[in-house]
Amino acid sequence: MTAPLLHAVISSPTSPQTAPADVASKAHHNKKGVGYINPWPSYAERSALYMFRKIIYMRLSGKWKDPDTTPPTVPIRKPEFLPTRETDRLRATWLGHACYYVEFPGGLRVLFDPVFTARCSPLSFMGPKRYTEMPCQIQDLPYIDAVVISHNHYDHLSHPTLKAVVEQHPSARIFVPLGNKPWFKHMGLRDDNVTEMDWWEEKELKLSAAEHNDPDNKPDDILATIGCLPGQHTSARTAFDKAHTLWASWSIASGGKKVWFGGDTGYRTVPELPPDEFDYSEKYADLPHCPAFKQIGEHRGPFDLGLIPIGAYDPRFIMSPMHANPYDSVNIFVDTKCERAMGIHWGTWVLTSEEVLDPPKLLKQALKWKGLEQNLFETCDIGESREF
């Protein structure tokens, strides 16, 4: 399949998949104000002021340690993308942090949470700066049919990156959670190619060659089902718009393969504990965990591949409502019924206080603790591709 795919049709599925019985109540819609909430006891609100005070105290008391980003850290490879749409296997390439480029059998090419900038910040000269280089640029990607955005934090939604995507791949469709479409028009980007979705909503995407002069050799249409699913997180672009737009995880099914993209999520809220105390011990077994992931597994799983966050988790008592640590991640892996998984949301920017190479080390320990084989849930070099 070598003809350019320029014509996209998005429709509601003729045979929608099942969803939890309480979906119609839309418990995640804020009934007492604007925006959205996490409707589970597994989530506890951490205000910016709370986090600022705790971090300042930890710094002044010597309890905070800045991670060491001295090279070498995470190895970087030059990505090798397939030159055509021909493949019979699912192929996923990590491009740093939460960004993955996934090549599906049948031809679909999806880019998740792309941020191709030096900083994840509203400012080009201030904010978290990459300690690992970008492995490539948008122009190096041969095809982009769909861009999937989990939420609007700066390490997941990048204006310069999406501007480059729209310029170089004008037929690409962009899928975002509710409330995020107006941002595109506000930032001077096209919004006619943007589709907003709510949790548990599905869309069917059909991509066809706009022009083809040989009807006997016309390429097949590419079909995909895009599902917007829950996650335990929040959103904000400024100090004044927290949770005004929705956050989400996503499922993509195409070519007989299905991927779950976790984006950015927490799993349970952990209290402040002594430094060496294990919060998954029997003592803390009653801490509530987010039920949405089992619902995802039951109603939309199993998945051939999960892209599951494993980093930005310390200090645990501050970050746990929003960010999974690897012990949370392996539980999410099991709950969502992923057959294999790759770790995301690490290895790119210093956002929290764990050492930059700790997430994959802790993931190995968590898999052993859960009684799972190490090759079921792995990490890789930036720019590396894996086939499933």
Short mmCIF file of C-alpha atoms in Angstrom, two decimals, residues 8 34 38 49 66 79 88 101 149 165 187-188 199 211 259 275 289 318:
data_model
loop_
_atom_site.label_atom_id
_atom_site.label_comp_id
_atom_site.label_asym_id
_atom_site.label_seq_id
_atom_site.Cartn_x
_atom_site.Cartn_y
_atom_site.Cartn_z
CA ALA A 8 -10.69 10.17 6.42
CA VAL A 34 -16.69 23.46 35.42
CA ASN A 38 -11.80 11.69 39.37
CA LEU A 49 0.03 25.04 47.01
CA ASP A 66 17.68 16.11 42.77
CA PRO A 79 14.69 5.05 14.86
CA ASP A 88 1.95 -8.27 9.30
CA TYR A 101 4.83 5.62 17.21
CA ILE A 149 -3.49 12.98 23.01
CA VAL A 165 2.42 17.42 12.39
CA MET A 187 -3.35 28.38 19.11
CA GLY A 188 -3.82 28.98 15.39
CA TRP A 199 -14.75 8.30 28.41
CA GLU A 211 -7.10 9.55 -5.81
CA VAL A 259 -3.26 -1.31 21.83
CA PRO A 275 11.22 6.32 53.59
CA HIS A 289 -7.30 1.53 44.01
CA ILE A 318 2.56 13.72 46.71
#
